[in-house]
Amino acid sequence: MKPILEVKDLNVSFEVYGGEVQAVRGVNFSVGEGEAVAIVGESGSGKSVTAQTIMRLIPTPPGNIKSGSVLFDGQDLLSLSEREMQKVRGNKIGMIFQDPMTSLNPTMTVGAQIIEGLMKHEKLSRSAARTRAIELLSMVGIPNPESRIKQYPHHFSGGMRQRVMIAIALACNPSLLIADEPTTALDVTIQAQILRLMKDLQQKTKTSIILITHDLGIVADVCDRVIVMYAGQIVETGTKWEIFRNPQHPYTKGLLRSLPRLDQRKGEPLVPIFGTPPDLIQPPKGCGFCSRCDEAMRICETDVPAPTSLSDTQTVRCWLQHPLAKSPNMAEGKGASV
Amino acid sequence: MVRYILNKFIFMFLSLFLLITATFALMNAVPGSPLQSEKATTEQIQQNMKEYYGLDKPVIVQYGVYLKKLAHFDLGISMKKRFQSVNKAITRSFGYSFRLGIVSIITSVVAGCVLGIIAALYHRKFLDNLAMILAVLGLAVPSVVLAPLLQYLFSVKVRWFPVTGLTHPIDYVLPTIALSSVSIAFIARLIRSSMIESLNAEYIKTAKSKGLAGHVIVWKHALRNSILPVVTYLGYLIANVITGSVIIEQIFGIPGMGQFFVSCVIDRDYPMIMGTTIFYAVLLVASRFLADIIYVLVDPRMRASAGKAVK
């Protein structure tokens, strides 16, 4: 699969009162054409910052993209001027945000907010853009699009607003859609509808998707591949089957253990991950997860583990994968990675 | 929407009526009479004058007569300025205040918005600080100080502008600055704070993610969401400014409403006091009404609540 997006060695920091928060620390990943990739991790793990860096939506200052490159269609987005970047945003990359209640402009009609991008990027006339906007609204499953287009966001429910956001993001047929926690603010039934819609649209339009979430449940539904982030680093990547069936990083395992399962026996407690993520103003010298890890060894405190490939698709950043680590996980990991 | 407007309209009339009644009562409650200062009058002359102006009748009857005339938009005849109808006197002096007022309102809104937007865009940087220092100065320095200072600097020292009068366009410059300084500063501060809030809003991020240019985001998305407090303030400002400022008019020698009103009160010129007060009140209420309607036009959410409020 030809990669459409390649993020290489990305480092992003924020200047705050107490010092410099290293929100993203050396992130590498790629997204193939038509592929749906999920980035999971708890709050503050750097997933949203990564996504917003791709779109160059990080306010600088306080934000600072220290190093790395974001290759999109072979072009480094980080070296583009603001004006050139405006041609990429909304046109080649669309974005959906977390809270549909606040991410639409309350003083503009829904139609006007869709039309804006179309007129700018596709150079459509107002009436042509309007026709297209109506098509988009019906595509995202909004009934009576002809009359709804003239209404304001406050006439729409949360789920409907997120559909409008999807219509805005997909208006110019982008080759990549970044969805930053698109269902977090919605209730469960609406969540399912929105995810179903995103999946359907992806199959129709062959758009690549980066889905950022902390909900592993929705990952299984929509995505092909999963990237697990912790403390600004990628700790594990793999296909969704590898991640769900054969997680190798203690953090990934912990995340899965803390989810309720259908086959769980009644009364069996969920196992949380104890402790809190490290302070990224002074990131730990060794592995970021070390202080919360059950299987931590001495080396974990002093040295950062290098990524280890377990298969063509699965990579883990953990000392347990080192040939010298005498762990039963080792053999198991090799065996199950088929 | 129609019901909302109608509702506002009815309230507008009610408050005007209350105001007329209160003014009438207060004016009569104040000791002294318009005829008191007439020199060398006999009892008989005083009595004749009272009869002529209808002051011999009980106050309640006077009130009734006044209301009746008012219904025909007749504000009566001045008791001091001989044979002059109040309507005419107001129209004449209002012309000056109105022209200066309109210029001042436009200046305030434009300059205030520009200053406020600059301050918000360069939040906590040099330009923001500069704009806010100007705003605090504008709010803090009273026009009694500012106006003579402007006259001294720009009319006496460098002689760019005339000292007084209001005939040529250039005459407007100094009084406009003196009259607008407070409202420019006020609007700048209003816009700054609401603009900072809207620039941080999520929908601005959405607008950016659509690839819109910075100026489109500021003017189309952020400003419209930040302008509401200014619209509210505008209702008050319009009535306040176009009816004239006593101080500014005195200093720049402008024969406007402000000056006119003060002289009427000193003279106890009953019809003139009533006339100017009612005129002022109508302007105030009408501009509030206008602001309410603009409000609904700017913010579509108000349309929904405006519809509900009267149901």
XYZ file of C-alpha atoms in Angstrom:
649
model
C 0.000 0.000 0.000
C 1.398 3.372 -1.032
C 1.617 5.638 1.959
C -0.281 8.885 1.614
C 1.010 10.311 4.860
C 4.339 9.699 6.528
C 5.159 11.252 9.859
C 8.856 11.052 10.599
C 10.567 11.682 13.905
C 8.053 14.328 14.962
C 8.826 16.327 18.112
C 6.391 18.955 19.377
C 6.723 21.018 22.548
C 4.704 23.664 24.317
C 6.184 26.536 26.262
C 4.325 26.832 29.543
C 4.961 28.683 32.772
C 6.722 25.746 34.381
C 8.948 25.024 31.388
C 8.663 23.121 28.153
C 6.117 20.336 27.837
C 7.403 17.745 25.374
C 3.989 16.642 24.146
C 5.153 14.576 21.187
C 8.552 12.860 21.369
C 9.827 11.257 18.207
C 6.713 9.900 16.566
C 6.996 7.865 13.355
C 4.095 6.385 11.461
C 2.522 6.227 8.055
C -0.970 5.942 6.671
C -1.626 4.108 3.442
C -4.035 5.120 0.716
C -7.559 4.195 1.721
C -6.367 2.887 5.081
C -8.047 3.652 8.391
C -5.611 4.058 11.248
C -6.539 4.617 14.862
C -4.359 6.481 17.315
C -5.299 5.491 20.857
C -4.004 6.515 24.226
C -5.153 8.277 27.355
C -5.520 12.046 27.769
C -2.228 13.844 27.397
C -0.554 11.070 25.438
C 0.057 13.388 22.494
C -2.479 11.975 20.052
C -4.409 15.193 19.460
C -1.215 17.211 19.260
C 0.093 14.824 16.608
C -3.099 15.204 14.591
C -3.169 18.964 14.900
C 0.485 19.164 13.918
C -0.319 17.359 10.683
C -2.898 20.069 9.971
C -0.556 22.746 11.353
C -3.298 23.878 13.711
C -1.001 24.072 16.737
C -0.782 27.702 17.850
C 2.861 28.766 17.737
C 3.795 30.031 20.270
C 3.223 28.425 22.778
C 3.517 25.398 20.506
C 6.800 24.595 18.810
C 7.379 21.914 16.190
C 10.960 21.129 17.127
C 11.885 18.620 14.475
C 10.575 16.007 12.109
C 8.646 16.008 8.888
C 5.110 15.284 7.794
C 5.156 13.996 4.230
C 1.778 14.186 2.594
C 1.710 13.089 -1.041
C 5.486 13.472 -0.974
C 5.298 17.082 0.197
C 6.586 18.133 3.619
C 3.670 19.956 5.221
C 5.892 21.404 7.926
C 7.918 23.374 5.375
C 4.921 24.900 3.604
C 4.052 28.558 4.009
C 0.767 29.403 5.743
C -0.768 30.315 2.383
C 0.252 27.006 0.807
C -0.991 25.189 3.888
C -4.408 26.820 3.452
C -4.668 25.047 0.125
C -4.092 21.694 1.824
C -6.459 22.188 4.756
C -10.037 21.353 3.968
C -9.033 20.508 0.428
C -6.696 17.524 0.678
C -7.028 16.906 4.410
C -10.329 17.282 6.220
C -10.740 17.327 9.962
C -13.534 16.507 12.399
C -13.374 17.677 15.983
C -14.511 16.311 19.282
C -17.385 18.512 20.313
C -19.995 19.137 17.636
C -21.802 21.542 19.981
C -18.995 24.088 19.799
C -17.206 23.322 16.560
C -19.802 24.932 14.294
C -20.129 28.701 14.085
C -23.414 29.596 15.832
C -23.996 32.737 13.771
C -23.761 31.185 10.308
C -26.167 28.874 8.539
C -25.053 25.302 8.170
C -25.092 25.724 4.404
C -22.842 28.782 4.493
C -20.327 26.860 6.562
C -20.177 24.036 4.020
C -20.213 26.348 1.007
C -17.256 28.417 2.241
C -14.717 25.669 1.727
C -16.205 24.571 -1.581
C -16.012 28.074 -2.998
C -12.447 28.495 -1.858
C -10.976 25.177 -2.934
C -13.142 23.922 -5.765
C -13.681 27.446 -7.147
C -17.388 26.706 -7.451
C -19.977 29.425 -7.981
C -22.297 30.082 -5.047
C -25.192 28.206 -6.623
C -23.049 25.253 -7.648
C -21.566 25.092 -4.164
C -25.061 25.187 -2.733
C -26.155 22.251 -4.872
C -23.067 20.349 -3.777
C -23.715 21.217 -0.127
C -27.218 19.771 -0.408
C -25.734 16.603 -1.885
C -23.235 16.415 0.954
C -25.935 16.825 3.577
C -27.999 14.039 2.093
C -24.841 11.941 1.804
C -24.240 12.220 5.557
C -27.840 11.242 6.179
C -29.527 14.524 7.057
C -33.186 14.454 6.015
C -34.649 17.385 4.022
C -31.248 18.828 3.124
C -32.844 21.570 0.973
C -34.497 23.153 3.989
C -31.901 22.155 6.581
C -29.184 23.986 4.677
C -30.768 27.314 5.586
C -30.848 26.501 9.292
C -28.379 27.378 12.013
C -26.391 24.940 14.149
C -28.724 25.434 17.116
C -31.510 23.845 15.080
C -29.517 20.609 14.979
C -28.952 17.915 17.610
C -25.443 16.835 18.614
C -25.375 13.831 16.312
C -26.755 15.861 13.424
C -24.148 18.531 13.993
C -21.405 15.933 13.844
C -22.893 14.776 10.538
C -22.648 18.366 9.330
C -19.011 18.443 10.483
C -18.368 15.285 8.487
C -19.999 16.914 5.467
C -17.731 19.946 5.895
C -14.644 17.773 6.285
C -15.467 15.667 3.226
C -16.735 18.568 1.089
C -13.714 18.792 -1.194
C -13.085 15.029 -1.400
C -9.960 15.050 0.736
C -7.565 12.135 0.458
C -7.126 12.100 4.234
C -9.688 12.596 6.982
C -8.501 13.260 10.509
C -11.168 12.595 13.103
C -10.138 13.848 16.539
C -12.343 11.956 19.015
C -15.390 12.383 16.765
C -17.761 10.451 19.008
C -16.571 11.310 22.514
C -19.220 13.986 23.056
C -22.068 11.852 21.695
C -24.193 9.241 23.394
C -23.648 5.611 22.582
C -26.391 5.023 20.013
C -25.419 8.164 18.127
C -21.770 7.118 18.368
C -22.565 3.917 16.543
C -24.468 5.804 13.838
C -21.638 8.268 13.269
C -19.026 5.513 13.113
C -21.150 3.534 10.695
C -21.459 6.657 8.547
C -17.716 7.281 8.591
C -17.033 3.696 7.638
C -19.557 3.743 4.791
C -18.222 7.002 3.456
C -14.684 5.715 3.649
C -15.598 2.700 1.575
C -17.339 4.916 -0.959
C -14.758 7.661 -1.262
C -11.595 5.623 -0.537
C -10.443 8.322 1.836
C -7.725 7.468 4.323
C -8.730 8.032 7.918
C -6.808 8.833 11.071
C -9.153 8.217 13.964
C -8.031 9.578 17.281
C -9.766 8.107 20.268
C -9.359 6.751 23.747
C -12.141 4.264 23.176
C -10.781 0.924 21.995
C -14.309 -0.281 21.289
C -14.807 2.043 18.356
C -11.353 1.228 17.003
C -12.318 -2.367 16.321
C -15.338 -1.136 14.410
C -13.727 1.239 11.977
C -9.980 0.802 11.709
C -7.488 -1.477 10.016
C -4.440 -0.556 12.015
C -3.876 0.773 15.530
C -1.193 3.049 16.924
C -0.961 3.123 20.714
C 0.561 6.281 22.153
C 1.785 6.901 25.654
C 3.581 9.942 27.084
C 4.230 11.447 23.660
C 5.645 8.286 22.121
C 4.282 5.431 20.066
C 4.568 2.361 22.260
C 2.948 -0.177 19.978
C 1.572 -0.399 16.470
C -0.081 -3.266 14.681
C -3.157 -4.383 12.800
C -6.262 -4.320 14.920
C -6.148 -8.117 15.248
C -2.580 -8.016 16.495
C -3.411 -5.300 18.992
C -6.589 -6.927 20.299
C -5.567 -10.578 20.180
C -1.881 -10.325 20.859
C -0.926 -7.074 22.579
C 2.738 -7.028 23.541
C 3.308 -3.745 25.332
C 2.287 -3.782 29.000
C 0.418 -0.506 28.427
C -1.652 -1.940 25.572
C -2.384 -4.985 27.691
C -3.382 -2.719 30.562
C -5.728 -0.745 28.327
C -7.445 -3.923 27.164
C -7.674 -5.310 30.702
C -9.402 -2.129 31.851
C -12.207 -2.544 29.293
C -15.338 -4.491 30.200
C -15.771 -7.556 28.010
C -18.898 -9.415 27.012
C -17.452 -12.740 28.145
C -16.445 -11.367 31.516
C -17.776 -13.298 34.477
C -20.212 -11.470 36.744
C -18.492 -9.840 39.682
C -15.068 -10.076 38.128
C -13.499 -6.648 38.643
C -11.892 -4.601 35.905
C -8.190 -3.988 36.336
C -7.267 -0.327 36.078
C -3.796 0.946 35.213
C -2.622 2.390 38.513
C -0.712 5.652 38.793
C -0.610 8.662 36.518
C 1.253 9.443 33.297
C 4.665 11.078 33.738
C 5.220 14.819 33.738
C 6.294 15.705 30.223
C 8.085 18.859 31.334
C 10.718 16.471 32.628
C 10.078 13.245 30.734
C 11.553 10.122 32.328
C 14.989 9.049 31.166
C 13.884 5.527 30.394
C 10.578 4.096 29.237
C 7.661 6.483 29.813
C 5.446 3.709 31.167
C 8.070 2.345 33.558
C 6.587 3.795 36.766
C 3.200 2.159 36.132
C 4.433 -1.075 34.601
C 4.049 -4.413 36.445
C 6.848 -5.972 34.467
C 9.344 -3.115 34.739
C 12.987 -4.039 34.956
C 16.018 -2.053 35.992
C 16.935 -1.045 32.449
C 13.449 0.414 31.907
C 14.282 3.239 34.303
C 17.490 4.267 32.620
C 17.189 3.615 28.900
C 14.486 4.198 26.313
C 13.682 0.953 24.481
C 14.022 0.964 20.709
C 11.096 -0.175 18.564
C 11.195 -3.898 17.894
C 9.430 -5.385 14.869
C 7.481 -8.511 15.700
C 5.949 -8.917 12.267
C 5.595 -6.864 9.093
C 2.931 -4.829 10.797
C 3.479 -5.079 14.554
C 6.098 -2.993 16.305
C 6.586 -2.646 20.054
C 8.739 -0.293 22.071
C 9.506 -2.361 25.155
C 12.585 -3.863 26.784
C 10.726 -7.143 27.272
C 11.180 -7.738 23.565
C 14.953 -7.598 23.895
C 16.596 -10.987 23.322
C 18.196 -10.750 26.750
C 14.892 -10.248 28.539
C 14.091 -13.630 30.032
C 10.401 -13.346 29.750
C 7.846 -15.949 28.764
C 6.172 -13.205 26.744
C 9.033 -13.464 24.321
C 8.185 -16.854 22.903
C 4.486 -16.156 23.007
C 4.976 -12.916 21.109
C 6.835 -14.610 18.310
C 4.398 -17.420 18.037
C 1.245 -15.387 17.815
C 2.340 -12.735 15.407
C 1.224 -14.622 12.315
C -40.383 37.593 15.116
C -43.325 39.911 14.343
C -44.724 39.287 17.798
C -41.331 39.949 19.309
C -41.157 43.320 17.570
C -44.741 44.143 18.455
C -44.089 43.284 22.053
C -41.037 45.512 22.174
C -43.083 48.245 20.528
C -45.826 48.162 23.133
C -43.271 48.308 25.922
C -41.634 51.211 24.181
C -44.878 53.212 24.309
C -45.593 52.276 27.862
C -42.203 53.442 29.057
C -42.549 56.677 27.108
C -45.901 57.391 28.718
C -44.513 56.740 32.185
C -41.596 58.991 31.460
C -43.793 61.855 30.250
C -45.918 61.614 33.379
C -42.932 61.503 35.680
C -41.233 64.444 33.998
C -44.402 66.486 34.142
C -44.882 65.762 37.819
C -41.273 66.441 38.745
C -41.141 69.655 36.778
C -44.188 70.986 38.594
C -42.924 69.781 41.934
C -39.781 71.877 41.652
C -40.383 75.284 43.262
C -40.363 78.355 41.074
C -42.182 79.113 37.865
C -41.275 80.265 34.396
C -42.837 83.662 35.084
C -40.920 84.333 38.265
C -37.963 86.055 36.704
C -40.052 88.540 34.747
C -39.106 91.984 35.923
C -41.473 94.751 36.961
C -44.714 92.869 36.680
C -47.847 93.625 38.569
C -50.169 91.020 40.058
C -52.530 91.570 37.148
C -49.838 91.010 34.512
C -48.703 87.824 36.279
C -52.315 86.626 36.362
C -52.809 87.395 32.665
C -49.636 85.571 31.713
C -50.652 82.558 33.794
C -53.983 82.475 32.032
C -52.315 82.852 28.661
C -50.083 79.842 29.231
C -52.772 77.877 31.051
C -50.795 77.819 34.297
C -53.787 78.985 36.345
C -55.545 75.677 35.946
C -54.928 72.716 38.307
C -51.864 70.649 37.439
C -53.926 67.624 36.452
C -55.817 69.669 33.897
C -52.576 71.085 32.568
C -51.338 67.543 32.230
C -54.441 66.527 30.271
C -54.110 69.494 27.948
C -50.463 68.712 27.401
C -51.128 65.072 26.529
C -53.829 66.093 24.110
C -51.474 68.436 22.305
C -48.751 65.825 22.363
C -51.005 63.369 20.576
C -50.963 65.830 17.685
C -47.168 66.061 17.921
C -47.472 69.641 19.161
C -44.969 70.345 21.898
C -46.324 73.840 22.591
C -44.792 77.289 22.492
C -41.749 78.445 24.403
C -42.452 80.658 27.388
C -39.126 82.411 27.132
C -38.142 82.636 23.529
C -40.889 84.725 22.143
C -43.381 83.109 19.771
C -41.169 80.187 19.100
C -42.684 76.732 18.826
C -40.819 74.039 20.737
C -40.898 71.749 17.728
C -38.984 74.275 15.657
C -36.481 75.095 18.358
C -35.691 71.420 18.884
C -35.376 70.727 15.169
C -32.944 73.588 14.758
C -30.637 72.746 17.648
C -30.981 69.010 17.111
C -29.610 69.381 13.577
C -26.172 70.272 14.924
C -26.072 67.605 17.583
C -27.384 64.996 15.174
C -24.747 65.601 12.541
C -21.932 65.643 15.048
C -23.456 62.620 16.796
C -23.674 60.488 13.669
C -20.064 61.286 12.775
C -19.052 60.445 16.316
C -20.936 57.122 16.373
C -19.390 55.989 13.111
C -15.968 57.024 14.359
C -16.480 55.225 17.672
C -17.617 51.968 16.134
C -14.971 51.866 13.412
C -12.067 53.006 15.578
C -13.239 50.960 18.565
C -13.600 47.784 16.506
C -10.251 48.222 14.798
C -8.455 48.895 18.078
C -10.228 46.000 19.774
C -9.514 43.546 16.972
C -5.847 44.551 16.849
C -5.599 44.125 20.598
C -7.231 40.693 20.432
C -5.105 39.471 17.529
C -1.904 40.556 19.261
C -3.107 39.423 22.669
C -0.478 40.168 25.335
C 1.936 41.603 22.821
C 3.092 45.161 22.224
C 0.170 46.267 20.042
C -2.355 44.904 22.517
C -0.736 46.823 25.346
C -0.563 49.983 23.274
C -4.224 49.752 22.288
C -5.271 49.119 25.869
C -3.192 52.041 27.174
C -4.980 54.247 24.636
C -8.307 52.812 25.744
C -7.653 53.449 29.416
C -6.564 56.986 28.593
C -9.718 57.492 26.568
C -11.864 56.282 29.437
C -9.971 58.147 32.115
C -9.452 61.583 30.597
C -12.740 63.514 30.828
C -13.864 65.541 27.838
C -13.567 68.748 29.906
C -9.829 68.140 29.832
C -9.499 66.536 26.426
C -11.441 69.137 24.449
C -9.486 72.246 25.509
C -6.269 70.245 25.180
C -7.129 69.353 21.576
C -8.063 72.958 20.876
C -4.809 74.204 22.350
C -2.631 71.709 20.485
C -4.303 71.519 17.093
C -6.009 74.906 16.777
C -3.814 77.305 18.682
C -0.358 75.754 18.338
C -0.333 74.115 14.923
C -3.498 75.743 13.538
C -4.713 72.707 11.610
C -8.306 72.978 12.734
C -10.568 75.893 13.648
C -11.165 76.474 17.339
C -14.956 76.572 17.299
C -17.955 76.353 15.020
C -19.497 73.574 12.979
C -19.898 74.670 9.366
C -17.180 72.992 7.296
C -16.361 69.290 7.361
C -12.985 70.050 8.914
C -14.728 71.649 11.895
C -15.997 68.227 12.872
C -12.596 66.693 13.540
C -11.821 67.990 17.019
C -15.337 67.792 18.521
C -15.675 64.284 17.119
C -12.467 63.152 18.767
C -13.450 64.757 22.054
C -16.940 63.307 21.912
C -15.880 59.809 20.814
C -12.869 59.155 23.010
C -14.842 57.449 25.763
C -16.967 55.337 23.439
C -13.989 54.336 21.282
C -12.220 53.148 24.397
C -15.307 51.361 25.675
C -15.996 49.600 22.378
C -12.328 48.659 21.988
C -12.375 46.973 25.371
C -15.672 45.207 24.675
C -14.493 43.920 21.310
C -11.122 42.887 22.673
C -12.499 40.676 25.405
C -15.231 39.074 23.335
C -12.883 38.644 20.383
C -10.265 36.871 22.484
C -13.026 34.556 23.626
C -14.277 33.803 20.135
C -10.801 33.401 18.657
C -10.244 30.573 21.124
C -13.538 28.926 20.262
C -13.674 25.557 18.586
C -15.456 26.860 15.507
C -12.426 29.008 14.729
C -10.379 25.818 14.621
C -12.993 24.341 12.296
C -12.774 27.408 10.090
C -8.991 27.055 9.989
C -9.263 23.381 9.165
C -11.378 24.342 6.163
C -8.353 26.201 4.841
C -9.838 29.670 5.118
C -7.487 32.629 5.132
C -6.770 34.445 8.380
C -8.657 37.611 7.487
C -11.773 35.644 6.488
C -11.680 33.859 9.823
C -11.400 37.124 11.747
C -14.020 39.110 9.841
C -16.510 36.438 8.951
C -16.304 34.023 11.838
C -14.878 35.734 14.895
C -16.167 39.297 14.563
C -19.792 38.380 14.102
C -19.661 36.385 17.299
C -17.918 39.200 19.154
C -20.035 42.136 18.080
C -23.092 41.475 20.257
C -21.972 43.446 23.328
C -21.217 46.391 21.050
C -24.701 46.277 19.581
C -26.152 46.450 23.075
C -23.917 49.377 23.912
C -24.824 51.052 20.618
C -28.440 51.518 21.658
C -27.336 53.567 24.627
C -24.605 55.327 22.668
C -26.812 56.535 19.816
C -29.307 58.245 22.080
C -26.603 59.631 24.273
C -24.414 61.042 21.565
C -26.854 62.479 19.050
C -28.737 64.436 21.681
C -25.590 66.372 22.323
C -23.070 66.783 25.051
C -23.353 69.962 27.078
C -19.633 70.147 27.688
C -18.440 69.520 24.146
C -21.018 71.894 22.698
C -20.083 74.612 25.164
C -16.369 74.290 24.516
C -16.606 74.168 20.741
C -19.352 76.759 20.515
C -21.884 74.469 18.890
C -25.545 75.542 19.267
C -26.755 71.983 19.782
C -29.305 70.180 21.925
C -27.154 69.729 24.995
C -26.553 73.405 25.469
C -30.153 74.171 24.581
C -31.550 71.781 27.151
C -29.515 73.212 29.995
C -30.599 76.758 29.230
C -34.236 75.608 29.157
C -33.972 74.052 32.603
C -32.379 77.178 34.053
C -35.143 79.285 32.505
C -37.903 76.951 33.821
C -39.276 77.003 30.319
C -41.875 74.276 30.931
C -42.842 73.428 27.353
C -39.200 73.414 26.306
C -38.163 71.124 29.168
C -41.004 68.735 28.418
C -40.296 68.898 24.718
C -36.601 68.175 24.954
C -37.074 65.448 27.559
C -39.672 63.680 25.469
C -37.525 64.055 22.403
C -34.559 62.612 24.222
C -36.669 59.766 25.593
C -38.097 58.892 22.199
C -34.598 58.751 20.773
C -33.343 56.603 23.618
C -36.216 54.158 23.463
C -36.135 54.035 19.684
C -32.438 53.323 19.560
C -32.805 50.632 22.203
C -35.549 49.176 20.053
C -33.258 49.341 17.047
C -30.475 47.647 18.981
C -32.851 44.848 19.983
C -33.714 44.250 16.356
C -30.088 44.372 15.190
C -29.306 41.919 17.963
C -31.760 39.422 16.564
C -30.416 39.938 13.067
C -26.809 39.363 14.128
C -27.391 36.351 16.347
C -29.691 33.722 14.873
C -30.021 32.046 18.279
C -31.898 35.134 19.460
C -34.492 34.536 16.766
C -35.419 31.245 18.329
C -35.584 32.637 21.846
C -37.314 35.790 20.609
C -39.990 33.575 19.146
C -40.338 31.607 22.358
C -40.280 34.570 24.708
C -43.647 35.863 23.567
C -45.417 32.564 23.083
